[in-house]
C-alpha atoms as a PDB file:
ATOM      1  CA  MET A   1     -57.768  16.627 -21.369  1.00  0.00           C
ATOM      2  CA  SER A   2     -59.083  19.102 -18.877  1.00  0.00           C
ATOM      3  CA  LYS A   3     -58.876  16.791 -15.859  1.00  0.00           C
ATOM      4  CA  LYS A   4     -56.553  18.278 -13.281  1.00  0.00           C
ATOM      5  CA  HIS A   5     -55.895  15.039 -11.371  1.00  0.00           C
ATOM      6  CA  ILE A   6     -56.234  11.489 -12.561  1.00  0.00           C
ATOM      7  CA  GLY A   7     -56.497   8.726  -9.981  1.00  0.00           C
ATOM      8  CA  ALA A   8     -55.484   8.739  -6.352  1.00  0.00           C
ATOM      9  CA  SER A   9     -52.581  10.547  -4.719  1.00  0.00           C
ATOM     10  CA  PHE A  10     -49.076   9.132  -4.657  1.00  0.00           C
ATOM     11  CA  GLU A  11     -49.443   8.546  -0.898  1.00  0.00           C
ATOM     12  CA  ASP A  12     -52.606   6.526  -1.579  1.00  0.00           C
ATOM     13  CA  PHE A  13     -50.702   4.476  -4.155  1.00  0.00           C
ATOM     14  CA  LEU A  14     -47.871   3.760  -1.691  1.00  0.00           C
ATOM     15  CA  LYS A  15     -50.384   2.747   0.985  1.00  0.00           C
ATOM     16  CA  LYS A  16     -52.200   0.479  -1.454  1.00  0.00           C
ATOM     17  CA  GLU A  17     -48.889  -1.167  -2.337  1.00  0.00           C
ATOM     18  CA  GLY A  18     -48.125  -1.600   1.370  1.00  0.00           C
ATOM     19  CA  VAL A  19     -44.870   0.365   1.249  1.00  0.00           C
ATOM     20  CA  TYR A  20     -45.909   3.792   2.556  1.00  0.00           C
ATOM     21  CA  GLU A  21     -44.208   3.472   5.958  1.00  0.00           C
ATOM     22  CA  ALA A  22     -40.978   2.083   4.508  1.00  0.00           C
ATOM     23  CA  VAL A  23     -40.779   4.762   1.809  1.00  0.00           C
ATOM     24  CA  THR A  24     -41.556   7.529   4.290  1.00  0.00           C
ATOM     25  CA  THR A  25     -38.928   6.246   6.731  1.00  0.00           C
ATOM     26  CA  GLN A  26     -36.307   6.112   3.979  1.00  0.00           C
ATOM     27  CA  ALA A  27     -37.184   9.637   2.833  1.00  0.00           C
ATOM     28  CA  VAL A  28     -36.918  11.067   6.355  1.00  0.00           C
ATOM     29  CA  LYS A  29     -33.550   9.380   6.902  1.00  0.00           C
ATOM     30  CA  ARG A  30     -32.230  10.685   3.583  1.00  0.00           C
ATOM     31  CA  VAL A  31     -33.306  14.231   4.390  1.00  0.00           C
ATOM     32  CA  LEU A  32     -31.732  14.120   7.858  1.00  0.00           C
ATOM     33  CA  THR A  33     -28.402  12.801   6.628  1.00  0.00           C
ATOM     34  CA  TRP A  34     -28.424  15.245   3.711  1.00  0.00           C
ATOM     35  CA  GLN A  35     -28.981  18.135   6.124  1.00  0.00           C
ATOM     36  CA  ILE A  36     -26.151  16.948   8.358  1.00  0.00           C
ATOM     37  CA  SER A  37     -23.809  16.468   5.376  1.00  0.00           C
ATOM     38  CA  GLU A  38     -24.632  19.940   4.064  1.00  0.00           C
ATOM     39  CA  PHE A  39     -23.984  21.524   7.457  1.00  0.00           C
ATOM     40  CA  MET A  40     -20.673  19.671   7.671  1.00  0.00           C
ATOM     41  CA  LYS A  41     -19.694  21.086   4.244  1.00  0.00           C
ATOM     42  CA  GLN A  42     -20.792  24.619   5.149  1.00  0.00           C
ATOM     43  CA  GLN A  43     -18.853  24.555   8.412  1.00  0.00           C
ATOM     44  CA  GLY A  44     -15.811  22.761   6.987  1.00  0.00           C
ATOM     45  CA  ILE A  45     -16.216  19.782   9.329  1.00  0.00           C
ATOM     46  CA  SER A  46     -14.354  16.741   8.009  1.00  0.00           C
ATOM     47  CA  LYS A  47     -15.676  13.221   8.439  1.00  0.00           C
ATOM     48  CA  ILE A  48     -12.826  12.472  10.799  1.00  0.00           C
ATOM     49  CA  GLU A  49     -13.735  15.476  12.956  1.00  0.00           C
ATOM     50  CA  MET A  50     -17.435  14.614  12.835  1.00  0.00           C
ATOM     51  CA  ALA A  51     -16.744  11.022  13.893  1.00  0.00           C
ATOM     52  CA  ARG A  52     -14.617  12.338  16.769  1.00  0.00           C
ATOM     53  CA  ARG A  53     -17.417  14.681  17.868  1.00  0.00           C
ATOM     54  CA  MET A  54     -19.904  11.788  17.751  1.00  0.00           C
ATOM     55  CA  ASN A  55     -17.490   9.516  19.629  1.00  0.00           C
ATOM     56  CA  THR A  56     -17.673   6.920  16.870  1.00  0.00           C
ATOM     57  CA  SER A  57     -15.555   5.574  14.024  1.00  0.00           C
ATOM     58  CA  ARG A  58     -15.244   7.018  10.550  1.00  0.00           C
ATOM     59  CA  SER A  59     -16.698   3.817   9.074  1.00  0.00           C
ATOM     60  CA  GLN A  60     -19.780   4.079  11.302  1.00  0.00           C
ATOM     61  CA  LEU A  61     -20.199   7.708  10.259  1.00  0.00           C
ATOM     62  CA  ASP A  62     -19.965   6.643   6.600  1.00  0.00           C
ATOM     63  CA  ARG A  63     -22.717   4.060   7.183  1.00  0.00           C
ATOM     64  CA  PHE A  64     -24.846   6.715   8.877  1.00  0.00           C
ATOM     65  CA  LEU A  65     -24.385   9.170   5.983  1.00  0.00           C
ATOM     66  CA  ASP A  66     -25.051   6.484   3.339  1.00  0.00           C
ATOM     67  CA  PRO A  67     -28.418   7.438   1.752  1.00  0.00           C
ATOM     68  CA  ASP A  68     -29.183   3.777   1.016  1.00  0.00           C
ATOM     69  CA  ASN A  69     -28.719   2.677   4.628  1.00  0.00           C
ATOM     70  CA  ASP A  70     -32.083   3.005   6.363  1.00  0.00           C
ATOM     71  CA  LYS A  71     -30.993   1.110   9.491  1.00  0.00           C
ATOM     72  CA  VAL A  72     -30.136   4.053  11.707  1.00  0.00           C
ATOM     73  CA  LEU A  73     -30.841   4.374  15.403  1.00  0.00           C
ATOM     74  CA  LEU A  74     -32.470   7.501  16.747  1.00  0.00           C
ATOM     75  CA  GLU A  75     -29.574   7.732  19.206  1.00  0.00           C
ATOM     76  CA  THR A  76     -27.150   8.042  16.277  1.00  0.00           C
ATOM     77  CA  VAL A  77     -29.220  10.822  14.720  1.00  0.00           C
ATOM     78  CA  GLN A  78     -29.260  12.648  18.044  1.00  0.00           C
ATOM     79  CA  ARG A  79     -25.484  12.286  18.468  1.00  0.00           C
ATOM     80  CA  ALA A  80     -24.897  13.608  14.956  1.00  0.00           C
ATOM     81  CA  ALA A  81     -27.194  16.568  15.543  1.00  0.00           C
ATOM     82  CA  SER A  82     -25.517  17.343  18.851  1.00  0.00           C
ATOM     83  CA  ALA A  83     -22.088  17.147  17.205  1.00  0.00           C
ATOM     84  CA  ILE A  84     -23.036  20.046  14.921  1.00  0.00           C
ATOM     85  CA  GLY A  85     -24.843  22.047  17.584  1.00  0.00           C
ATOM     86  CA  LYS A  86     -28.361  21.042  16.592  1.00  0.00           C
ATOM     87  CA  ARG A  87     -31.133  19.041  18.195  1.00  0.00           C
ATOM     88  CA  VAL A  88     -33.643  16.563  16.820  1.00  0.00           C
ATOM     89  CA  SER A  89     -37.327  17.343  17.125  1.00  0.00           C
ATOM     90  CA  ILE A  90     -39.919  14.636  16.550  1.00  0.00           C
ATOM     91  CA  SER A  91     -43.669  14.971  16.788  1.00  0.00           C
ATOM     92  CA  LEU A  92     -46.719  12.824  16.247  1.00  0.00           C
ATOM     93  CA  GLU A  93     -49.366  14.144  13.882  1.00  0.00           C
ATOM     94  CA  ASP A  94     -52.900  13.063  13.144  1.00  0.00           C
ATOM     95  CA  VAL A  95     -53.347  10.993  10.007  1.00  0.00           C
ATOM     96  CA  GLU A  96     -56.214  11.641   7.660  1.00  0.00           C
ATOM     97  CA  ARG A  97     -58.098   8.397   7.243  1.00  0.00           C
ATOM     98  CA  ALA A  98     -60.154   7.514   4.205  1.00  0.00           C
ATOM     99  CA  PRO A  99     -63.821   6.811   4.881  1.00  0.00           C
ATOM    100  CA  ALA A 100     -64.563   3.147   5.509  1.00  0.00           C
END
């Protein structure tokens, strides 16, 4: 077979299945919490210390860091970023639309 690509893109598939937004949201949340967890490891910040910096409980921090928990408030992400000396940056981008 010399065909380089067969069928539509994975994004097109997710959109067709009606799950693109949910999958994208889950992926973004996983990346954010992974980045925060990695920074905590690199800096030697314990979960207890991180929870203290965020002014929250250890159990709430555990829920936030849980990769399967996609119910996270933007405020929580901002508090976590601030606790490690970072800030959250969000932007809106144009979406390529398929021809009608």
